[in-house]
Amino acid sequence: MTVEFRCENCGKLLNIEGKPSPKIKCPYCKARILTPAALASFSGQQAPPRVDNPASRPEHPSTPPVEEEILVQERPDALTGVMATLMPWVISLFFHAGVLVILAFIMIVTSRTSLKANVVVPDVPLTEDLSESIAGEMSPELNPKSFEQADDRWAQRDSRIPSADLGRTENKIQLYGSAGGATGGGARARFGLPTGGKPKSRFFGTGGTAYHIVYVVDRSGSMLETFDEVRKEIIKSFSKLVPQQTFHVIFFASGKPKENPPQRLVYANSVNKRAALKFLKVITPEGQTDPIPALKRAFAVLNRPPGNKQGKLIYLLTDGRFPDNEKILAAVREMNAKRDVHINTILHHFRDPEFEKVLEQIAAQNGGKFKFVEPNE
């Protein structure tokens, strides 16, 4: 028989088939409930027909005894079914969204850390006050009284090399004599980056608009009395370079040349200038005059300049004759076969007409300019 009644706990309509037991479990709230006393008194009799559709419920034959706890037929709720279908998708969606948020956070943190590590801080433009302070770090006697007075003195002297001589090299640079041939005005025009021009350099009143500069300087024993002046001018020269330029300092005598660490071109920032200053402090004149090993090193470092800027310039300074002038001339022609390096030659203090011609020839064959520096000039 079929018996219908409502659950005492949740109020859901229940129906059971067969002989009712004293206790059943509600399929909705899972509570154990007692059947009504009136229903429990039935013994194999048919229960009153259901009110909703009496004619549609056929009689069932008596069923054998069932277990004490009869399972009630469940009627799945529509909302419960929808939730059961959608819940896995909702959980999966939230899980993947959380993973994406975590990955995005990691990427942001990583990219910010990488950006901070790779940021290049522009070098502070070198001022004339800084160049004076660098020169003054050596010793009081090496600090020039006034760089500006020296600049004005040079500016009153003769100027540029004829343009016809500049065609001797592949990479043309504007070479200038004592006046500098500067374009524009002010300190930046003299030693910085003039408007529409290339960066300049100057050494004992001669110079050029080059990006890569190497100082090849005599430190033989004959330079003993004048070496402090030369050292001071080297400091003043590279201290005026701008960070876009590179420089290197090489001293020659007999034997292996002495080079500014790290023995290659370095950018003209304040750190590298102060490192060159320390190197210059310990250099002392001694030995004989042999510039060939130093010139070989100069051309070697200029063959591997950093960056892609053009314009290479060597300052070659000495105070006396070379052991073999023809050998020097031949060596320079071989080392500068491409004529892509300009060489400015400087004879310091000791005038020798015959040797002047040798230095003039080196300058002329390599697109440079010769300069004689008078004593106490």
Tab-separated table of C-alpha atoms in Angstrom, residues 118-126 242-244 267-271:
chain	number	residue	atom	x	y	z
A	118	ASN	CA	68.947	48.011	-15.583
A	119	VAL	CA	68.340	51.717	-15.209
A	120	VAL	CA	71.323	53.720	-16.370
A	121	VAL	CA	71.722	56.948	-14.438
A	122	PRO	CA	73.022	59.708	-16.719
A	123	ASP	CA	76.424	60.979	-15.734
A	124	VAL	CA	76.360	64.457	-14.229
A	125	PRO	CA	77.798	66.911	-16.775
A	126	LEU	CA	81.372	67.757	-15.876
A	242	VAL	CA	82.285	64.894	-21.734
A	243	PRO	CA	80.837	61.486	-20.742
A	244	GLN	CA	80.094	60.597	-24.390
A	267	TYR	CA	84.170	56.668	-20.901
A	268	ALA	CA	85.027	60.119	-19.610
A	269	ASN	CA	82.808	60.024	-16.530
A	270	SER	CA	83.888	61.241	-13.104
A	271	VAL	CA	84.694	57.736	-11.817
